[in-house]
Coordinates of C-alpha atoms in Angstrom, one line a residue:
Chain A
M241 CA -53.8 -3.5 120.6
P242 CA -50.6 -1.2 120.0
K243 CA -49.2 -3.0 123.1
I244 CA -49.7 -6.3 121.4
A245 CA -48.6 -5.1 118.1
L246 CA -45.5 -4.0 119.7
L247 CA -44.9 -7.2 121.4
A248 CA -45.6 -9.0 118.3
L249 CA -43.3 -6.9 116.6
I250 CA -40.6 -7.4 119.1
A251 CA -41.1 -11.3 119.1
F252 CA -40.9 -11.1 115.3
T253 CA -37.7 -9.2 115.0
T254 CA -36.1 -11.3 117.6
A255 CA -37.0 -14.3 115.6
V256 CA -35.6 -12.9 112.4
F257 CA -32.4 -11.8 114.2
A258 CA -32.2 -15.4 115.6
V259 CA -32.6 -16.8 112.2
N260 CA -30.3 -14.6 110.6
A261 CA -27.6 -15.5 113.0
A262 CA -28.1 -19.1 112.5
L263 CA -27.8 -18.5 108.7
S264 CA -24.6 -16.4 109.1
Q265 CA -23.1 -19.0 111.2
V266 CA -24.1 -21.5 108.4
S267 CA -22.3 -19.3 105.9
D268 CA -19.1 -18.9 108.0
Q269 CA -18.7 -22.7 107.7
P270 CA -15.9 -23.4 105.3
A271 CA -17.1 -24.8 101.9
I272 CA -15.2 -25.8 98.7
T273 CA -16.4 -23.3 96.2
G274 CA -14.3 -21.1 93.9
S275 CA -13.5 -20.4 90.3
P276 CA -11.0 -22.6 88.2
T277 CA -10.1 -19.1 86.7
P278 CA -9.0 -16.9 89.8
A279 CA -8.4 -13.8 87.6
L280 CA -5.6 -12.5 89.7
G281 CA -4.0 -10.5 87.3
Q282 CA -3.5 -6.9 88.1
P283 CA -4.5 -3.9 85.6
F284 CA -1.7 -2.8 83.8
E285 CA -1.3 0.4 81.8
E286 CA 0.5 0.0 78.4
V287 CA 2.0 3.3 79.0
D288 CA 3.8 2.0 81.9
L289 CA 5.8 -0.5 79.8
P290 CA 9.4 0.9 79.9
E291 CA 10.3 2.3 76.4
A292 CA 13.2 -0.2 76.1
L293 CA 10.8 -3.0 76.3
R294 CA 8.3 -2.0 73.6
T295 CA 8.4 -4.0 70.5
I296 CA 10.2 -2.2 67.5
W297 CA 7.9 -3.2 64.4
P298 CA 9.1 -3.5 60.9
D299 CA 6.9 -0.4 59.9
G300 CA 9.1 1.6 62.5
R301 CA 6.5 1.9 65.1
N302 CA 8.5 2.4 68.6
L303 CA 11.9 3.3 66.8
P304 CA 13.3 5.9 69.2
E305 CA 14.5 9.4 68.1
G306 CA 18.3 9.7 67.1
R307 CA 20.1 9.0 63.8
G308 CA 23.6 7.8 62.8
G309 CA 25.5 7.4 59.7
V310 CA 27.9 5.2 57.9
A311 CA 31.1 7.1 58.7
E312 CA 30.4 7.0 62.5
G313 CA 29.1 3.5 62.3
A314 CA 32.5 2.3 60.9
Q315 CA 34.1 3.8 64.1
V316 CA 31.6 2.3 66.4
Y317 CA 32.0 -1.1 64.8
A318 CA 35.7 -1.0 65.0
Q319 CA 35.5 -0.1 68.7
Q320 CA 32.6 -2.3 69.9
C321 CA 31.9 -5.0 67.5
A322 CA 35.0 -6.3 65.3
S323 CA 36.8 -8.3 68.1
C324 CA 33.7 -10.6 68.0
H325 CA 32.3 -10.4 64.4
G326 CA 35.6 -9.7 62.5
A327 CA 37.5 -6.7 61.0
T328 CA 35.1 -6.6 58.0
G329 CA 31.9 -8.2 59.5
V330 CA 32.8 -11.6 57.8
E331 CA 35.4 -13.6 59.6
G332 CA 33.8 -14.0 63.1
P333 CA 34.6 -15.9 65.4
N334 CA 30.9 -14.8 66.1
A335 CA 28.1 -14.5 63.9
R336 CA 28.9 -13.2 60.3
L337 CA 27.0 -10.1 59.7
I338 CA 28.0 -9.2 56.0
G339 CA 27.1 -11.0 52.8
S340 CA 26.4 -14.6 52.2
D341 CA 23.6 -16.9 53.6
G342 CA 25.7 -19.8 52.4
V343 CA 26.7 -19.0 48.9
F344 CA 30.5 -18.7 49.9
G345 CA 33.2 -19.1 47.0
F346 CA 36.0 -21.7 46.8
G347 CA 38.4 -18.7 46.9
D348 CA 37.2 -18.2 50.6
P349 CA 40.2 -18.8 52.9
L350 CA 37.8 -19.8 55.7
R351 CA 35.8 -22.2 53.7
P352 CA 36.7 -25.3 55.4
V353 CA 36.2 -23.6 58.7
R354 CA 32.9 -22.3 57.7
I355 CA 31.5 -25.5 56.5
N356 CA 32.6 -27.7 59.3
S357 CA 33.2 -26.0 62.6
H358 CA 31.4 -22.8 62.3
P359 CA 28.2 -23.4 60.1
I360 CA 26.9 -20.3 61.7
L361 CA 29.5 -18.3 59.8
I362 CA 27.9 -19.1 56.6
L363 CA 24.7 -17.2 57.2
S364 CA 24.5 -13.5 57.7
A365 CA 22.1 -11.1 59.0
G366 CA 22.8 -9.0 55.9
G367 CA 22.1 -11.8 53.5
M368 CA 19.0 -13.2 55.2
W369 CA 17.1 -10.9 57.4
P370 CA 14.0 -9.5 55.6
H371 CA 13.7 -6.2 57.8
A372 CA 16.3 -3.6 58.5
T373 CA 14.5 -2.6 61.8
S374 CA 15.2 -6.1 63.1
L375 CA 19.1 -5.3 62.9
F376 CA 18.5 -2.0 65.0
A377 CA 16.3 -3.8 67.6
Y378 CA 18.6 -6.5 68.2
V379 CA 21.8 -4.7 68.6
R380 CA 19.9 -2.3 70.9
R381 CA 18.6 -5.1 73.1
A382 CA 21.5 -7.4 73.0
M383 CA 25.0 -6.0 71.7
P384 CA 27.8 -5.7 72.4
Y385 CA 27.4 -9.3 73.6
G386 CA 27.9 -9.3 77.4
A387 CA 27.3 -5.2 77.5
P388 CA 23.8 -4.7 76.3
G389 CA 22.4 -1.3 76.7
T390 CA 25.8 0.4 76.7
L391 CA 25.5 2.1 73.2
T392 CA 23.4 5.4 72.5
D393 CA 20.5 5.3 70.0
N394 CA 22.8 7.3 67.9
E395 CA 25.6 4.9 68.0
I396 CA 23.1 1.9 67.2
Y397 CA 21.7 3.9 64.0
A398 CA 25.2 4.4 63.1
V399 CA 26.4 0.9 63.5
T400 CA 23.2 -0.4 61.8
A401 CA 23.9 2.2 58.9
W402 CA 27.5 0.8 58.6
I403 CA 26.3 -3.1 58.5
L404 CA 23.7 -2.1 55.8
Y405 CA 26.3 -0.1 53.8
R406 CA 28.8 -2.9 53.9
N407 CA 25.8 -5.4 52.7
G408 CA 25.4 -3.0 49.8
V409 CA 21.8 -1.9 50.8
L410 CA 22.7 1.7 51.9
P411 CA 24.9 4.2 50.0
K412 CA 28.1 5.3 51.9
A413 CA 26.5 9.0 52.7
G414 CA 23.5 7.0 54.2
V415 CA 22.0 8.2 57.5
L416 CA 19.3 6.3 59.5
D417 CA 16.7 7.4 61.7
R418 CA 13.3 6.4 62.7
S419 CA 11.6 7.3 59.6
S420 CA 14.4 6.1 56.9
L421 CA 15.3 2.8 58.6
P422 CA 12.0 1.1 57.8
Q423 CA 12.4 2.4 54.2
V424 CA 15.7 0.1 53.7
S425 CA 14.8 -2.9 51.6
M426 CA 16.6 -6.0 52.6
P427 CA 17.9 -8.6 50.1
G428 CA 16.4 -11.5 52.1
A429 CA 12.9 -10.2 52.1
A430 CA 12.1 -11.3 48.5
R431 CA 13.2 -15.0 49.4
V432 CA 11.0 -15.5 52.4
V433 CA 8.4 -18.0 52.6
L434 CA 6.4 -18.4 55.7
D435 CA 6.2 -21.9 57.1
P436 CA 3.0 -23.2 55.7
E437 CA 1.9 -24.6 59.3
T438 CA 2.5 -21.2 60.9
A439 CA 0.8 -19.3 57.9
A440 CA -2.3 -21.6 58.4
A441 CA -2.3 -20.9 62.0
V442 CA -2.2 -17.1 61.6
H443 CA -4.6 -16.9 58.8
H444 CA -7.6 -14.9 59.9
P445 CA -10.7 -15.7 57.9
N446 CA -12.3 -12.3 58.4
P447 CA -10.2 -9.9 60.8
T448 CA -12.3 -7.4 62.4
R449 CA -9.9 -4.6 63.2
S450 CA -10.3 -3.2 66.6
R451 CA -7.3 -1.1 66.5
G452 CA -6.6 1.3 64.0
T453 CA -2.8 1.3 64.6
Q454 CA -2.4 -2.2 63.4
S455 CA -3.2 -2.6 59.9
N456 CA -2.3 -5.4 57.4
A457 CA -3.7 -7.9 59.7
G458 CA -2.5 -11.5 59.0
S459 CA 0.3 -10.2 56.6
A460 CA 3.6 -11.8 56.9
D461 CA 5.5 -8.5 57.2
Chain B
M95 CA 27.5 -60.9 115.5
R96 CA 24.3 -59.1 114.7
P97 CA 25.0 -56.7 112.0
Y98 CA 22.1 -54.3 112.9
A99 CA 23.5 -54.0 116.4
N100 CA 26.8 -52.9 114.8
K101 CA 25.1 -50.4 112.6
L102 CA 23.1 -49.1 115.4
R103 CA 26.1 -48.4 117.5
L104 CA 28.0 -46.7 114.6
N105 CA 25.0 -44.4 114.0
R106 CA 25.2 -43.0 117.4
R107 CA 29.1 -42.7 117.1
S108 CA 29.1 -39.0 116.7
L109 CA 26.7 -38.4 119.1
L110 CA 28.4 -40.4 121.7
A111 CA 31.7 -38.9 120.7
G112 CA 30.3 -35.4 121.1
L113 CA 28.7 -36.1 124.4
T114 CA 31.5 -38.2 126.1
G115 CA 34.5 -38.0 124.0
A116 CA 34.5 -41.7 123.9
A117 CA 36.1 -43.3 121.0
V118 CA 34.4 -46.0 119.2
T119 CA 36.7 -48.8 117.9
A120 CA 36.1 -50.3 114.5
Q121 CA 34.4 -53.6 114.6
T122 CA 36.4 -56.5 112.7
S123 CA 35.7 -59.9 113.1
A124 CA 35.6 -63.3 111.3
A125 CA 32.1 -62.7 110.4
Q126 CA 33.1 -59.7 108.0
D127 CA 35.1 -62.0 105.9
G128 CA 34.0 -62.3 102.4
L129 CA 31.9 -59.1 102.5
M130 CA 32.5 -56.1 100.3
P131 CA 34.2 -53.2 101.8
W132 CA 31.2 -51.0 101.5
M133 CA 29.4 -53.7 103.7
Q134 CA 31.7 -53.3 106.4
T135 CA 31.6 -49.5 107.3
L136 CA 28.8 -46.8 107.8
G137 CA 28.0 -45.1 104.7
D138 CA 28.3 -41.5 103.7
D139 CA 25.9 -38.9 105.0
D140 CA 23.2 -37.7 102.5
L141 CA 22.8 -34.2 101.2
P142 CA 20.1 -31.5 101.5
Y143 CA 19.8 -31.8 97.5
G144 CA 20.9 -35.1 96.4
L145 CA 23.4 -35.5 93.7
P146 CA 24.4 -38.2 91.1
G147 CA 27.3 -40.3 92.7
P148 CA 31.0 -40.1 91.8
R149 CA 30.6 -43.7 90.2
V150 CA 28.6 -41.9 87.2
A151 CA 30.6 -38.8 86.9
N152 CA 30.8 -39.4 83.3
V153 CA 27.0 -38.7 83.1
V154 CA 27.0 -35.2 82.3
R155 CA 26.1 -32.6 79.9
R156 CA 29.0 -31.7 77.4
P157 CA 29.2 -28.3 75.7
A158 CA 28.6 -28.2 72.0
A159 CA 31.6 -29.2 69.9
D160 CA 31.4 -26.0 67.8
S161 CA 30.6 -23.1 70.1
P162 CA 28.6 -20.2 68.2
G163 CA 29.8 -17.8 71.0
F164 CA 26.8 -18.4 73.2
E165 CA 26.2 -21.5 75.6
I166 CA 25.0 -24.8 74.3
W167 CA 24.8 -27.8 76.5
H168 CA 24.0 -31.5 75.1
T169 CA 22.2 -34.2 77.1
P170 CA 24.2 -37.3 77.2
L171 CA 21.5 -39.4 75.5
E172 CA 23.7 -42.6 75.4
H173 CA 23.9 -42.8 79.4
L174 CA 20.2 -42.3 80.0
R175 CA 17.3 -44.7 80.1
G176 CA 13.7 -44.1 80.2
T177 CA 11.9 -41.3 78.6
I178 CA 12.4 -38.2 81.0
T179 CA 15.5 -36.3 81.2
P180 CA 16.8 -35.5 84.7
N181 CA 16.6 -31.8 85.3
G182 CA 20.4 -31.3 85.8
L183 CA 21.0 -33.0 82.3
H184 CA 18.4 -31.2 80.3
F185 CA 19.8 -29.7 77.3
A186 CA 20.1 -26.1 77.1
V187 CA 20.9 -23.2 74.9
H188 CA 21.4 -19.7 76.3
H189 CA 21.6 -17.0 74.0
N190 CA 22.4 -14.3 76.6
G191 CA 23.2 -16.4 79.5
I192 CA 21.4 -17.3 82.7
P193 CA 19.8 -14.4 84.3
D194 CA 19.5 -14.4 88.0
I195 CA 15.9 -13.7 88.5
D196 CA 14.4 -12.3 91.9
P197 CA 11.1 -14.3 92.0
A198 CA 9.6 -11.5 94.2
E199 CA 10.3 -8.8 91.6
H200 CA 9.5 -10.8 88.4
R201 CA 6.4 -9.7 86.5
L202 CA 4.7 -11.4 83.7
V203 CA 3.1 -8.4 81.6
L204 CA 0.2 -9.6 79.0
H205 CA -0.6 -6.7 76.9
G206 CA -1.1 -5.5 73.2
M207 CA -4.3 -6.5 71.4
V208 CA -6.2 -7.5 74.6
A209 CA -9.1 -5.9 76.4
R210 CA -7.4 -5.6 79.8
P211 CA -3.5 -5.6 79.8
L212 CA -2.5 -7.4 82.7
S213 CA 0.7 -8.1 85.2
F214 CA 0.9 -11.2 87.2
D215 CA 3.5 -12.1 89.9
L216 CA 4.8 -15.6 90.9
N217 CA 2.6 -15.8 94.1
S218 CA -0.6 -14.9 92.3
L219 CA 0.1 -17.5 89.3
A220 CA 0.8 -20.0 92.0
R221 CA -2.9 -19.7 93.0
Y222 CA -4.2 -20.7 89.5
P223 CA -4.9 -24.4 89.1
L224 CA -2.1 -26.1 87.5
V225 CA -2.0 -28.8 84.9
T226 CA 0.7 -31.3 84.1
R227 CA 2.0 -32.7 80.9
T228 CA 5.2 -34.7 79.7
A229 CA 6.7 -33.1 76.5
F230 CA 10.0 -33.2 74.7
I231 CA 11.9 -30.0 73.9
E232 CA 14.3 -30.1 71.0
C233 CA 16.6 -27.4 69.7
A234 CA 15.9 -26.7 66.0
G235 CA 19.7 -26.9 65.6
N236 CA 19.9 -30.5 67.1
S237 CA 22.0 -32.7 65.0
A238 CA 23.3 -29.6 62.9
T239 CA 26.8 -31.3 62.6
N240 CA 25.3 -34.2 60.5
A241 CA 23.3 -31.8 58.4
V242 CA 26.1 -29.7 57.2
S243 CA 29.4 -31.4 57.8
P244 CA 30.7 -33.0 54.3
W245 CA 31.8 -36.0 56.2
A246 CA 30.1 -37.9 59.2
R247 CA 32.4 -36.8 62.3
D248 CA 33.3 -39.3 64.7
M249 CA 31.1 -38.3 67.9
T250 CA 29.1 -39.7 70.6
L251 CA 25.3 -39.6 70.1
G252 CA 25.0 -37.0 72.7
D253 CA 27.4 -34.7 70.8
V254 CA 25.6 -35.2 67.6
S255 CA 22.0 -35.2 68.7
G256 CA 21.9 -34.3 72.4
Q257 CA 19.7 -31.2 72.0
I258 CA 16.6 -33.0 73.0
S259 CA 15.2 -33.8 76.3
A260 CA 12.1 -34.4 77.9
A261 CA 10.4 -33.7 81.2
E262 CA 7.0 -33.6 83.0
W263 CA 6.2 -29.8 83.0
T264 CA 3.6 -28.3 85.3
G265 CA 2.1 -24.8 84.9
I266 CA -1.0 -22.8 83.8
P267 CA -2.6 -23.2 80.4
L268 CA -1.8 -20.1 78.5
R269 CA -5.5 -19.9 77.4
I270 CA -6.8 -19.1 81.0
L271 CA -4.6 -16.1 81.3
F272 CA -5.3 -14.9 77.6
D273 CA -9.0 -15.2 78.3
E274 CA -8.6 -13.1 81.6
A275 CA -6.9 -10.5 79.4
G276 CA -9.4 -10.7 76.8
I277 CA -8.2 -11.5 73.3
D278 CA -8.7 -9.2 70.6
P279 CA -10.6 -11.1 68.0
A280 CA -8.3 -9.5 65.4
A281 CA -5.0 -10.9 67.2
T282 CA -3.0 -13.6 65.4
W283 CA 0.5 -13.3 66.8
V284 CA 2.0 -13.4 70.4
I285 CA 5.4 -11.5 70.7
A286 CA 6.9 -13.3 73.6
E287 CA 9.9 -12.2 75.4
G288 CA 12.3 -13.2 78.3
A289 CA 14.0 -11.4 81.0
D290 CA 17.5 -12.3 80.1
G291 CA 20.1 -9.6 79.2
G292 CA 19.3 -9.4 75.5
R293 CA 15.7 -10.3 76.0
H294 CA 15.4 -13.3 73.7
M295 CA 12.1 -12.8 71.7
R296 CA 10.1 -14.6 69.2
S297 CA 7.0 -13.9 67.3
L298 CA 4.5 -17.0 67.6
P299 CA 1.4 -17.9 66.1
L300 CA -1.6 -17.2 68.8
R301 CA -3.9 -19.9 68.0
P302 CA -1.8 -23.1 68.7
L303 CA -0.5 -21.2 72.0
V304 CA -4.2 -20.9 73.0
A305 CA -4.9 -24.5 72.2
E306 CA -1.7 -26.2 73.7
G307 CA 0.4 -23.5 75.1
M308 CA 1.5 -23.5 79.0
L309 CA 3.0 -21.0 81.2
A310 CA 5.4 -23.8 83.1
L311 CA 6.4 -23.1 86.4
Y312 CA 7.7 -26.7 87.5
Q313 CA 9.9 -29.3 85.7
N314 CA 9.8 -32.9 87.0
G315 CA 7.9 -31.7 90.1
E316 CA 10.5 -29.0 91.2
P317 CA 10.5 -25.3 90.4
L318 CA 12.0 -24.8 87.1
R319 CA 15.9 -25.0 86.9
P320 CA 17.6 -21.5 86.1
S321 CA 18.9 -23.1 83.0
Q322 CA 15.5 -23.8 81.9
G323 CA 13.8 -20.4 82.5
Y324 CA 13.2 -20.0 86.5
P325 CA 10.8 -18.7 87.4
M326 CA 8.6 -19.3 84.5
R327 CA 8.8 -20.4 80.6
I328 CA 6.5 -21.2 77.7
L329 CA 6.0 -24.8 77.2
M330 CA 4.5 -25.6 73.7
P331 CA 4.8 -29.2 73.0
G332 CA 6.3 -30.0 69.7
W333 CA 7.9 -26.7 69.0
E334 CA 11.6 -26.0 68.6
G335 CA 13.2 -24.9 71.9
N336 CA 14.0 -21.4 70.7
A337 CA 10.3 -20.6 70.8
Q338 CA 9.6 -21.8 74.2
I339 CA 10.7 -18.7 75.8
K340 CA 12.5 -19.1 79.0
W341 CA 12.5 -16.4 81.9
L342 CA 9.3 -15.2 80.3
H343 CA 8.2 -11.6 81.1
R344 CA 6.1 -10.4 78.3
L345 CA 3.4 -11.7 76.1
E346 CA 2.1 -8.9 73.5
L347 CA -0.8 -9.9 71.3
A348 CA -0.5 -8.5 67.8
D349 CA -1.7 -8.9 64.4
R350 CA 1.8 -9.5 62.9
P351 CA 5.1 -10.8 63.7
A352 CA 8.0 -8.6 64.9
W353 CA 10.7 -10.4 63.0
S354 CA 13.3 -10.7 65.9
K355 CA 16.5 -11.6 65.1
D356 CA 16.2 -15.6 65.6
E357 CA 13.3 -15.8 63.4
S358 CA 14.8 -13.6 60.8
G359 CA 18.2 -15.6 60.6
L360 CA 19.6 -18.1 62.7
Y361 CA 16.5 -20.2 63.0
A362 CA 15.3 -19.7 59.5
D363 CA 15.8 -22.4 57.0
P364 CA 17.6 -22.0 53.7
L365 CA 16.0 -24.1 51.1
A366 CA 17.4 -26.0 48.3
N367 CA 15.4 -23.7 45.9
G368 CA 17.0 -20.5 47.4
K369 CA 14.1 -19.5 49.4
L370 CA 14.2 -18.8 53.1
R371 CA 11.8 -20.6 55.1
M372 CA 11.0 -18.6 58.0
M373 CA 8.9 -19.3 61.4
S374 CA 8.8 -23.0 61.2
L375 CA 8.0 -24.1 64.5
A376 CA 7.1 -27.8 64.6
M377 CA 9.9 -30.5 65.1
S378 CA 9.4 -33.2 62.5
V379 CA 9.3 -36.8 63.4
K380 CA 12.9 -38.2 64.3
S381 CA 14.5 -41.1 66.2
V382 CA 18.1 -42.0 67.2
I383 CA 19.5 -45.3 68.3
T384 CA 21.0 -44.7 71.7
A385 CA 22.9 -48.1 72.0
P386 CA 24.7 -49.2 70.2
S387 CA 25.9 -45.6 69.6
G388 CA 28.9 -43.5 68.5
Q389 CA 32.5 -44.1 70.0
Q390 CA 31.1 -47.2 71.9
V391 CA 32.7 -50.6 71.4
I392 CA 30.3 -53.6 71.7
A393 CA 31.2 -57.1 72.5
P394 CA 29.8 -60.1 70.4
G395 CA 26.9 -61.9 71.7
P396 CA 23.2 -60.8 72.7
R397 CA 22.2 -57.4 73.5
Q398 CA 19.6 -54.8 72.7
I399 CA 19.3 -52.3 70.3
E400 CA 17.5 -49.2 71.8
G401 CA 16.8 -45.8 71.0
L402 CA 14.4 -42.7 71.4
A403 CA 11.8 -41.6 68.9
W404 CA 9.6 -38.4 68.9
S405 CA 7.4 -36.1 66.9
G406 CA 6.3 -32.7 67.3
R407 CA 3.1 -33.3 65.5
G408 CA 1.9 -36.3 67.8
R409 CA 2.4 -39.8 68.7
I410 CA 5.1 -42.1 67.2
A411 CA 3.3 -44.6 65.2
R412 CA 6.2 -47.1 64.4
V413 CA 10.0 -47.4 64.4
E414 CA 11.9 -49.7 61.9
L415 CA 15.4 -50.7 62.6
S416 CA 18.0 -51.8 60.0
V417 CA 21.4 -53.4 60.7
D418 CA 22.2 -53.8 56.7
G419 CA 22.2 -50.0 56.0
G420 CA 18.7 -49.7 55.1
R421 CA 18.2 -52.6 52.7
T422 CA 15.8 -54.3 55.2
W423 CA 13.8 -53.1 58.1
T424 CA 12.3 -54.7 61.1
E425 CA 9.7 -53.1 63.2
A426 CA 11.0 -52.4 66.7
R427 CA 9.0 -52.6 70.1
L428 CA 7.6 -49.5 71.5
Q429 CA 7.6 -49.1 75.2
A430 CA 4.3 -48.0 76.6
P431 CA 3.0 -45.3 77.2
V432 CA 3.6 -43.7 74.0
Q433 CA 2.6 -40.0 74.5
P434 CA 2.1 -37.2 72.0
K435 CA 4.9 -34.9 71.5
A436 CA 7.0 -36.8 74.3
L437 CA 9.9 -39.4 73.9
T438 CA 9.2 -43.0 73.1
R439 CA 11.7 -45.5 73.9
F440 CA 12.0 -48.4 71.2
S441 CA 14.0 -51.5 71.4
L442 CA 14.9 -55.0 69.7
P443 CA 17.2 -57.9 70.9
W444 CA 20.2 -58.4 68.5
D445 CA 22.9 -61.1 68.4
W446 CA 26.0 -59.6 67.2
H447 CA 28.8 -61.9 65.8
N448 CA 31.5 -59.6 64.5
E449 CA 30.0 -58.9 61.2
R450 CA 30.2 -55.4 59.7
A451 CA 26.9 -53.6 60.2
I452 CA 25.3 -50.2 59.5
L453 CA 22.4 -49.5 62.1
M454 CA 19.7 -47.2 61.3
S455 CA 16.3 -46.5 63.0
R456 CA 13.4 -44.9 60.9
A457 CA 10.4 -43.4 62.8
T458 CA 6.9 -42.6 61.5
D459 CA 4.5 -40.6 63.3
E460 CA 0.6 -40.8 63.7
T461 CA 0.2 -38.3 61.0
G462 CA 1.9 -40.7 58.7
D463 CA 5.1 -38.6 58.5
M464 CA 8.2 -40.8 58.2
Q465 CA 12.0 -39.8 58.6
P466 CA 13.6 -39.0 55.4
T467 CA 17.3 -40.1 54.4
R468 CA 19.9 -37.5 54.6
D469 CA 19.9 -37.3 50.8
I470 CA 16.2 -36.6 50.5
W471 CA 16.4 -34.0 53.4
H472 CA 19.1 -32.2 51.4
D473 CA 16.8 -32.2 48.3
I474 CA 14.4 -29.8 50.3
F475 CA 17.0 -28.0 52.5
A476 CA 20.3 -26.0 51.2
G477 CA 23.5 -27.6 51.8
H478 CA 24.4 -25.3 54.5
S479 CA 20.9 -25.3 56.0
F480 CA 21.2 -26.8 59.7
N481 CA 17.8 -26.5 61.3
H482 CA 15.1 -29.0 61.6
F483 CA 17.5 -31.7 60.5
N484 CA 15.5 -35.0 61.2
A485 CA 17.0 -37.4 58.5
I486 CA 17.7 -41.0 59.5
Q487 CA 20.8 -41.4 61.8
A488 CA 23.2 -44.3 61.0
W489 CA 26.0 -45.9 62.9
S490 CA 28.7 -48.1 61.4
I491 CA 30.1 -51.1 63.2
N492 CA 33.3 -52.8 62.1
R493 CA 34.4 -56.2 63.1
S494 CA 36.1 -55.2 66.1
G495 CA 32.8 -53.7 67.4
E496 CA 33.6 -50.0 67.0
V497 CA 30.6 -47.7 66.4
K498 CA 31.0 -44.5 64.4
N499 CA 28.7 -41.8 63.1
H500 CA 28.0 -42.9 59.6
Y501 CA 26.2 -41.2 56.4
A502 CA 24.0 -43.9 54.6

């Protein structure tokens, strides 16, 4: 009996192996199966994002250390910016930084030029932009044009201070850093209306906030 | 003689000359009499990447008449037919020049209010199922000169309104990538950033991007041109070009906008009531007559009035034409297929007999939105506002057939 049992067992296992081999041969055949969403993204750690690539928010989050005032800013401006934006930030030839968003007077010597050839010179960051942080963030990423990233954060705070002083929203003694910059209130802010289609698209009927750091969900600022 | 025999022998000319040094004498015979010169010689060699011929050397982009200090190139609409813009003629606005991106090093990072922040390289992205869609892209500032100039400047159509182009775009629906990262239900915005030196950035509403946005990798069948965002850009049919971030390298989901430079100023819309409308993205219904158009001179007799119409909110429903400055209108023929958020070509035959005329086209889209007159547009937008100008374009024609930009 044990011999027969052994033989039977051997026969059985052999058969199982044979079937398995046959099956595995079948599954080695190419077949078109797959996911329409291959999910090939590599895990990424938020902390690995270089500091320079972190969004600077209107509430001041991600603003760097450093500080700068109007007086130093005037020097930075004269050396690094005036050649393109004009001696006082109004003349151009490139974007106007000070004053008007279009309400320019008949006494303005550049009026005909502004109207016809340089419509962009009738807008200004100082007149329109609703948040002071945007000024710092943009100069930091893109200015001076053609040589972004060449200013120190102190110099950027300083030149931002000078632009805001010239726009009448910062006193001459004003000094900016990561805590004071978001406090500056900009003349444009009161006039902003969010485009109605965009407002509808970001309307969140019942936002469940899962991240404590991001409050004021859905607000326009 | 048999022309094919001649052609064959000439085709072997360089080979024979190389092997044997034998010179092949040009064939001339009475059989060639009356033939055009190009029928009598072997033609030019082709190129690895074909270029337009020297005979159409005028069909090129032109830089914007008024440079704001960054590059703007206009599509020469008056020279093109059909509804697709050749890749080399696609309009372009580069705020920080064209970056020279190494595709092996480029990464797209998807982070912020997501369950799993992710990073993608181009090789992985190429393994996703791609979709294809025809769409126009228009700069918010297209036709700005007619919005702000107190008088109608004498310009070609391309110079006035050439910041509109269309292509067949191929890429990955953004929804697939967002889903892979897992959207936080409280996220409402996407901060999108390019890898150019200046890292152009916009805050965009998330929901429309989930519904219709594409990570575009190909343009009219070939990899994106550097000028259009190689290796990848956002395609969001119907939105202003500035929002369809080129050289895309970062998408951050958020519950608020970042208020970047362009959404704060240059691409905001000062309104007649003193308010500043911001984050307006959809390009409204618009049309232009491509022929006859600015600075052309037309001859009397039969011709076609032709043009292009588009809407960032859907299909073109109707285009009407006027030759009497808007007193009477006739419905134009629309060429099929009429696709949503793409260019639609329209035309009508016209016999012109030296009479003065003012040509206008007026498009209506499937939402019922119709182009305003220039005056009505200015009732809403401030006098110095220059974005989203979609008013009716007029061309005046004098008795000699000279066509000029015109305000009507």
